[in-house]
Amino acid sequence: MPKTLEQTKALQEKRKAAIKKAALSLFANEGFSGVSVDDICKASDSSHGLFYHYYSSLEEIFLELLNDADEKYLPPFAELNSLSGWIGLNALIAYYESALKVGKGPAVYYALLSLSVEDEAKLSPKIKKRIATKKLFTKFVKEGQGEGKVLGGDVKEIVATTIYLIESAYKMKLKKKDLLSSFDIVLGMLNKAPVR
């Protein structure tokens, strides 16, 4: 029996949603450079033809995922840019902690994705500029050091270590293991004042 237009449309939406869900999980866990169209097709049980029916490239699906996440799941970059130093660092880490507490789901995947975008050589500068998490961490650490509230040392190393700890916590959460349930320890490590 032939499908109605509504049934066909519902099936297309379901297939596209499966491709997007698989892509989000893969991009979050492997980074943009670590994912191929073949990986997405295997994970979503789709063909290459179906993928290319909806998307012309990996960057197009990546951009669509970012657009989907913009309001609901990504850090509030405009708001965070108005902050500085220790206050900004606390706010940025609080965002990542809140996404961690949500559990497994889109918030966790998008948070993970936002931590690695700037390091992706294959992504356009336009996308990298849009998701500037590392840049914010760097700004807040430098300013916090100037305030005397963030530990001294190489800013790049401090930022890389902080991001690594946050990514590790998320990846453990996705594996249903609790490495960190709170980022208080991360803030404690960054704080120049003795932790009590």
PDB file of C-alpha atoms in Angstrom:
ATOM      1  CA  MET A   1       0.000   0.000   0.000  1.00  0.00           C
ATOM      2  CA  PRO A   2       1.462   3.400  -0.935  1.00  0.00           C
ATOM      3  CA  LYS A   3       2.382   5.753   1.862  1.00  0.00           C
ATOM      4  CA  THR A   4       0.521   8.964   2.360  1.00  0.00           C
ATOM      5  CA  LEU A   5       2.350  12.271   2.115  1.00  0.00           C
ATOM      6  CA  GLU A   6       2.169  12.598   5.906  1.00  0.00           C
ATOM      7  CA  GLN A   7       3.659   9.135   6.433  1.00  0.00           C
ATOM      8  CA  THR A   8       6.471   9.868   3.977  1.00  0.00           C
ATOM      9  CA  LYS A   9       7.220  13.189   5.658  1.00  0.00           C
ATOM     10  CA  ALA A  10       7.223  11.558   9.112  1.00  0.00           C
ATOM     11  CA  LEU A  11       9.632   8.863   7.890  1.00  0.00           C
ATOM     12  CA  GLN A  12      11.958  11.485   6.384  1.00  0.00           C
ATOM     13  CA  GLU A  13      11.968  13.479   9.626  1.00  0.00           C
ATOM     14  CA  LYS A  14      12.701  10.308  11.609  1.00  0.00           C
ATOM     15  CA  ARG A  15      15.622   9.397   9.333  1.00  0.00           C
ATOM     16  CA  LYS A  16      17.073  12.910   9.454  1.00  0.00           C
ATOM     17  CA  ALA A  17      16.727  12.965  13.258  1.00  0.00           C
ATOM     18  CA  ALA A  18      18.599   9.649  13.495  1.00  0.00           C
ATOM     19  CA  ILE A  19      21.445  11.049  11.365  1.00  0.00           C
ATOM     20  CA  LYS A  20      21.637  14.208  13.493  1.00  0.00           C
ATOM     21  CA  LYS A  21      21.578  12.262  16.766  1.00  0.00           C
ATOM     22  CA  ALA A  22      24.389   9.987  15.606  1.00  0.00           C
ATOM     23  CA  ALA A  23      26.409  12.943  14.315  1.00  0.00           C
ATOM     24  CA  LEU A  24      26.035  14.849  17.584  1.00  0.00           C
ATOM     25  CA  SER A  25      27.235  11.910  19.655  1.00  0.00           C
ATOM     26  CA  LEU A  26      30.172  11.250  17.333  1.00  0.00           C
ATOM     27  CA  PHE A  27      31.244  14.913  17.070  1.00  0.00           C
ATOM     28  CA  ALA A  28      31.047  15.323  20.846  1.00  0.00           C
ATOM     29  CA  ASN A  29      33.127  12.229  21.536  1.00  0.00           C
ATOM     30  CA  GLU A  30      35.550  12.267  18.610  1.00  0.00           C
ATOM     31  CA  GLY A  31      35.723  15.917  17.574  1.00  0.00           C
ATOM     32  CA  PHE A  32      34.908  17.174  14.103  1.00  0.00           C
ATOM     33  CA  SER A  33      38.162  15.886  12.604  1.00  0.00           C
ATOM     34  CA  GLY A  34      37.628  12.408  14.031  1.00  0.00           C
ATOM     35  CA  VAL A  35      34.295  11.835  12.294  1.00  0.00           C
ATOM     36  CA  SER A  36      33.541  10.834   8.714  1.00  0.00           C
ATOM     37  CA  VAL A  37      30.302  10.566   6.751  1.00  0.00           C
ATOM     38  CA  ASP A  38      30.817   6.803   6.878  1.00  0.00           C
ATOM     39  CA  ASP A  39      30.928   6.902  10.701  1.00  0.00           C
ATOM     40  CA  ILE A  40      27.652   8.823  10.842  1.00  0.00           C
ATOM     41  CA  CYS A  41      26.000   6.486   8.351  1.00  0.00           C
ATOM     42  CA  LYS A  42      27.042   3.407  10.324  1.00  0.00           C
ATOM     43  CA  ALA A  43      25.948   4.893  13.642  1.00  0.00           C
ATOM     44  CA  SER A  44      22.566   5.970  12.255  1.00  0.00           C
ATOM     45  CA  ASP A  45      22.041   2.863  10.107  1.00  0.00           C
ATOM     46  CA  SER A  46      21.745   5.079   7.036  1.00  0.00           C
ATOM     47  CA  SER A  47      23.220   5.065   3.563  1.00  0.00           C
ATOM     48  CA  HIS A  48      25.610   7.641   2.166  1.00  0.00           C
ATOM     49  CA  GLY A  49      22.923   8.598  -0.336  1.00  0.00           C
ATOM     50  CA  LEU A  50      20.492   9.348   2.485  1.00  0.00           C
ATOM     51  CA  PHE A  51      23.097  11.428   4.318  1.00  0.00           C
ATOM     52  CA  TYR A  52      23.801  13.457   1.166  1.00  0.00           C
ATOM     53  CA  HIS A  53      20.074  13.823   0.541  1.00  0.00           C
ATOM     54  CA  TYR A  54      19.914  15.957   3.708  1.00  0.00           C
ATOM     55  CA  TYR A  55      23.444  17.413   3.917  1.00  0.00           C
ATOM     56  CA  SER A  56      26.065  18.437   1.400  1.00  0.00           C
ATOM     57  CA  SER A  57      28.979  18.033   3.839  1.00  0.00           C
ATOM     58  CA  LEU A  58      30.059  17.265   7.377  1.00  0.00           C
ATOM     59  CA  GLU A  59      30.387  20.980   8.077  1.00  0.00           C
ATOM     60  CA  GLU A  60      26.769  21.542   7.043  1.00  0.00           C
ATOM     61  CA  ILE A  61      25.428  19.010   9.547  1.00  0.00           C
ATOM     62  CA  PHE A  62      27.814  20.356  12.177  1.00  0.00           C
ATOM     63  CA  LEU A  63      26.522  23.885  11.574  1.00  0.00           C
ATOM     64  CA  GLU A  64      22.921  22.684  11.785  1.00  0.00           C
ATOM     65  CA  LEU A  65      23.685  21.040  15.126  1.00  0.00           C
ATOM     66  CA  LEU A  66      25.191  24.303  16.394  1.00  0.00           C
ATOM     67  CA  ASN A  67      22.142  26.222  15.190  1.00  0.00           C
ATOM     68  CA  ASP A  68      19.882  23.754  17.008  1.00  0.00           C
ATOM     69  CA  ALA A  69      21.915  24.225  20.187  1.00  0.00           C
ATOM     70  CA  ASP A  70      22.400  27.971  20.046  1.00  0.00           C
ATOM     71  CA  GLU A  71      19.685  29.089  22.429  1.00  0.00           C
ATOM     72  CA  LYS A  72      19.187  26.025  24.598  1.00  0.00           C
ATOM     73  CA  TYR A  73      22.458  24.189  25.066  1.00  0.00           C
ATOM     74  CA  LEU A  74      25.508  26.332  24.317  1.00  0.00           C
ATOM     75  CA  PRO A  75      27.187  28.566  26.875  1.00  0.00           C
ATOM     76  CA  PRO A  76      25.665  32.070  26.978  1.00  0.00           C
ATOM     77  CA  PHE A  77      28.663  33.607  25.189  1.00  0.00           C
ATOM     78  CA  ALA A  78      27.267  37.164  24.981  1.00  0.00           C
ATOM     79  CA  GLU A  79      26.554  37.190  28.710  1.00  0.00           C
ATOM     80  CA  LEU A  80      29.882  35.574  29.585  1.00  0.00           C
ATOM     81  CA  ASN A  81      31.836  38.065  27.448  1.00  0.00           C
ATOM     82  CA  SER A  82      30.629  40.865  29.714  1.00  0.00           C
ATOM     83  CA  LEU A  83      32.241  39.204  32.746  1.00  0.00           C
ATOM     84  CA  SER A  84      35.890  39.132  33.701  1.00  0.00           C
ATOM     85  CA  GLY A  85      38.452  37.319  35.778  1.00  0.00           C
ATOM     86  CA  TRP A  86      37.473  35.081  38.664  1.00  0.00           C
ATOM     87  CA  ILE A  87      33.760  35.933  38.341  1.00  0.00           C
ATOM     88  CA  GLY A  88      33.784  34.979  34.648  1.00  0.00           C
ATOM     89  CA  LEU A  89      35.713  31.795  35.338  1.00  0.00           C
ATOM     90  CA  ASN A  90      33.190  30.809  38.007  1.00  0.00           C
ATOM     91  CA  ALA A  91      30.273  31.522  35.643  1.00  0.00           C
ATOM     92  CA  LEU A  92      31.788  29.536  32.766  1.00  0.00           C
ATOM     93  CA  ILE A  93      32.565  26.555  34.971  1.00  0.00           C
ATOM     94  CA  ALA A  94      29.066  26.803  36.503  1.00  0.00           C
ATOM     95  CA  TYR A  95      27.621  26.432  32.993  1.00  0.00           C
ATOM     96  CA  TYR A  96      29.606  23.241  32.440  1.00  0.00           C
ATOM     97  CA  GLU A  97      28.653  21.934  35.862  1.00  0.00           C
ATOM     98  CA  SER A  98      24.946  22.537  35.198  1.00  0.00           C
ATOM     99  CA  ALA A  99      25.154  20.640  31.897  1.00  0.00           C
ATOM    100  CA  LEU A 100      26.973  17.791  33.667  1.00  0.00           C
ATOM    101  CA  LYS A 101      24.181  17.489  36.232  1.00  0.00           C
ATOM    102  CA  VAL A 102      21.589  17.066  33.480  1.00  0.00           C
ATOM    103  CA  GLY A 103      22.961  13.615  32.789  1.00  0.00           C
ATOM    104  CA  LYS A 104      23.168  11.897  29.446  1.00  0.00           C
ATOM    105  CA  GLY A 105      21.455  13.857  26.730  1.00  0.00           C
ATOM    106  CA  PRO A 106      21.828  16.733  24.310  1.00  0.00           C
ATOM    107  CA  ALA A 107      23.118  19.176  26.949  1.00  0.00           C
ATOM    108  CA  VAL A 108      26.094  16.922  27.692  1.00  0.00           C
ATOM    109  CA  TYR A 109      26.887  16.341  24.030  1.00  0.00           C
ATOM    110  CA  TYR A 110      26.672  20.021  23.131  1.00  0.00           C
ATOM    111  CA  ALA A 111      28.773  21.023  26.130  1.00  0.00           C
ATOM    112  CA  LEU A 112      31.441  18.525  25.067  1.00  0.00           C
ATOM    113  CA  LEU A 113      31.250  19.818  21.517  1.00  0.00           C
ATOM    114  CA  SER A 114      31.740  23.418  22.651  1.00  0.00           C
ATOM    115  CA  LEU A 115      34.999  22.521  24.386  1.00  0.00           C
ATOM    116  CA  SER A 116      36.756  21.313  21.235  1.00  0.00           C
ATOM    117  CA  VAL A 117      35.513  23.503  18.378  1.00  0.00           C
ATOM    118  CA  GLU A 118      38.369  26.018  18.438  1.00  0.00           C
ATOM    119  CA  ASP A 119      41.004  23.278  18.068  1.00  0.00           C
ATOM    120  CA  GLU A 120      39.449  21.814  14.931  1.00  0.00           C
ATOM    121  CA  ALA A 121      41.681  22.618  11.961  1.00  0.00           C
ATOM    122  CA  LYS A 122      39.074  21.490   9.433  1.00  0.00           C
ATOM    123  CA  LEU A 123      36.352  23.873  10.648  1.00  0.00           C
ATOM    124  CA  SER A 124      35.904  27.328   9.171  1.00  0.00           C
ATOM    125  CA  PRO A 125      37.044  30.349  11.202  1.00  0.00           C
ATOM    126  CA  LYS A 126      33.413  31.538  11.213  1.00  0.00           C
ATOM    127  CA  ILE A 127      32.329  28.492  13.225  1.00  0.00           C
ATOM    128  CA  LYS A 128      35.366  28.676  15.518  1.00  0.00           C
ATOM    129  CA  LYS A 129      34.653  32.314  16.299  1.00  0.00           C
ATOM    130  CA  ARG A 130      31.057  31.505  17.120  1.00  0.00           C
ATOM    131  CA  ILE A 131      32.012  28.940  19.755  1.00  0.00           C
ATOM    132  CA  ALA A 132      34.831  30.630  21.638  1.00  0.00           C
ATOM    133  CA  THR A 133      35.008  28.610  24.843  1.00  0.00           C
ATOM    134  CA  LYS A 134      38.784  28.298  24.928  1.00  0.00           C
ATOM    135  CA  LYS A 135      39.143  32.011  24.226  1.00  0.00           C
ATOM    136  CA  LEU A 136      36.859  32.782  27.183  1.00  0.00           C
ATOM    137  CA  PHE A 137      38.755  30.457  29.508  1.00  0.00           C
ATOM    138  CA  THR A 138      42.004  32.125  28.435  1.00  0.00           C
ATOM    139  CA  LYS A 139      40.586  35.609  29.016  1.00  0.00           C
ATOM    140  CA  PHE A 140      39.242  34.706  32.459  1.00  0.00           C
ATOM    141  CA  VAL A 141      42.437  32.960  33.599  1.00  0.00           C
ATOM    142  CA  LYS A 142      44.644  35.895  32.487  1.00  0.00           C
ATOM    143  CA  GLU A 143      42.373  38.429  34.157  1.00  0.00           C
ATOM    144  CA  GLY A 144      42.046  36.256  37.251  1.00  0.00           C
ATOM    145  CA  GLN A 145      45.820  36.068  37.503  1.00  0.00           C
ATOM    146  CA  GLY A 146      45.931  39.859  37.240  1.00  0.00           C
ATOM    147  CA  GLU A 147      43.406  40.085  40.085  1.00  0.00           C
ATOM    148  CA  GLY A 148      45.558  37.725  42.127  1.00  0.00           C
ATOM    149  CA  LYS A 149      42.717  35.193  42.358  1.00  0.00           C
ATOM    150  CA  VAL A 150      43.837  32.543  39.862  1.00  0.00           C
ATOM    151  CA  LEU A 151      47.001  30.517  40.300  1.00  0.00           C
ATOM    152  CA  GLY A 152      50.041  31.681  38.412  1.00  0.00           C
ATOM    153  CA  GLY A 153      51.645  29.801  35.592  1.00  0.00           C
ATOM    154  CA  ASP A 154      51.379  29.346  31.864  1.00  0.00           C
ATOM    155  CA  VAL A 155      47.863  30.372  30.846  1.00  0.00           C
ATOM    156  CA  LYS A 156      47.741  27.933  27.914  1.00  0.00           C
ATOM    157  CA  GLU A 157      48.659  25.012  30.164  1.00  0.00           C
ATOM    158  CA  ILE A 158      46.121  26.028  32.811  1.00  0.00           C
ATOM    159  CA  VAL A 159      43.359  26.356  30.208  1.00  0.00           C
ATOM    160  CA  ALA A 160      44.282  23.064  28.507  1.00  0.00           C
ATOM    161  CA  THR A 161      44.279  21.225  31.848  1.00  0.00           C
ATOM    162  CA  THR A 162      40.961  22.757  32.907  1.00  0.00           C
ATOM    163  CA  ILE A 163      39.301  21.829  29.624  1.00  0.00           C
ATOM    164  CA  TYR A 164      40.776  18.320  29.804  1.00  0.00           C
ATOM    165  CA  LEU A 165      39.323  17.810  33.307  1.00  0.00           C
ATOM    166  CA  ILE A 166      35.899  19.019  32.214  1.00  0.00           C
ATOM    167  CA  GLU A 167      35.931  16.863  29.054  1.00  0.00           C
ATOM    168  CA  SER A 168      37.004  13.832  31.108  1.00  0.00           C
ATOM    169  CA  ALA A 169      34.146  14.366  33.551  1.00  0.00           C
ATOM    170  CA  TYR A 170      31.664  14.509  30.677  1.00  0.00           C
ATOM    171  CA  LYS A 171      33.046  11.430  28.966  1.00  0.00           C
ATOM    172  CA  MET A 172      32.907   9.496  32.230  1.00  0.00           C
ATOM    173  CA  LYS A 173      29.298  10.647  32.714  1.00  0.00           C
ATOM    174  CA  LEU A 174      28.421   9.357  29.251  1.00  0.00           C
ATOM    175  CA  LYS A 175      29.935   6.005  30.242  1.00  0.00           C
ATOM    176  CA  LYS A 176      27.750   6.151  33.368  1.00  0.00           C
ATOM    177  CA  LYS A 177      30.720   6.538  35.676  1.00  0.00           C
ATOM    178  CA  ASP A 178      31.056   9.477  38.029  1.00  0.00           C
ATOM    179  CA  LEU A 179      34.559  10.882  37.972  1.00  0.00           C
ATOM    180  CA  LEU A 180      33.378  14.311  39.103  1.00  0.00           C
ATOM    181  CA  SER A 181      29.861  15.205  40.100  1.00  0.00           C
ATOM    182  CA  SER A 182      30.866  18.789  40.829  1.00  0.00           C
ATOM    183  CA  PHE A 183      33.483  21.113  39.412  1.00  0.00           C
ATOM    184  CA  ASP A 184      34.278  22.588  42.840  1.00  0.00           C
ATOM    185  CA  ILE A 185      37.568  20.706  42.696  1.00  0.00           C
ATOM    186  CA  VAL A 186      38.417  22.366  39.367  1.00  0.00           C
ATOM    187  CA  LEU A 187      37.707  25.812  40.807  1.00  0.00           C
ATOM    188  CA  GLY A 188      39.695  24.890  43.905  1.00  0.00           C
ATOM    189  CA  MET A 189      42.703  24.011  41.757  1.00  0.00           C
ATOM    190  CA  LEU A 190      42.458  27.300  39.880  1.00  0.00           C
ATOM    191  CA  ASN A 191      42.009  29.431  42.998  1.00  0.00           C
ATOM    192  CA  LYS A 192      45.178  31.094  44.164  1.00  0.00           C
ATOM    193  CA  ALA A 193      43.877  31.329  47.719  1.00  0.00           C
ATOM    194  CA  PRO A 194      44.296  28.214  49.875  1.00  0.00           C
ATOM    195  CA  VAL A 195      41.346  25.854  49.689  1.00  0.00           C
ATOM    196  CA  ARG A 196      39.743  25.304  53.105  1.00  0.00           C
TER     197      ARG A 196
END
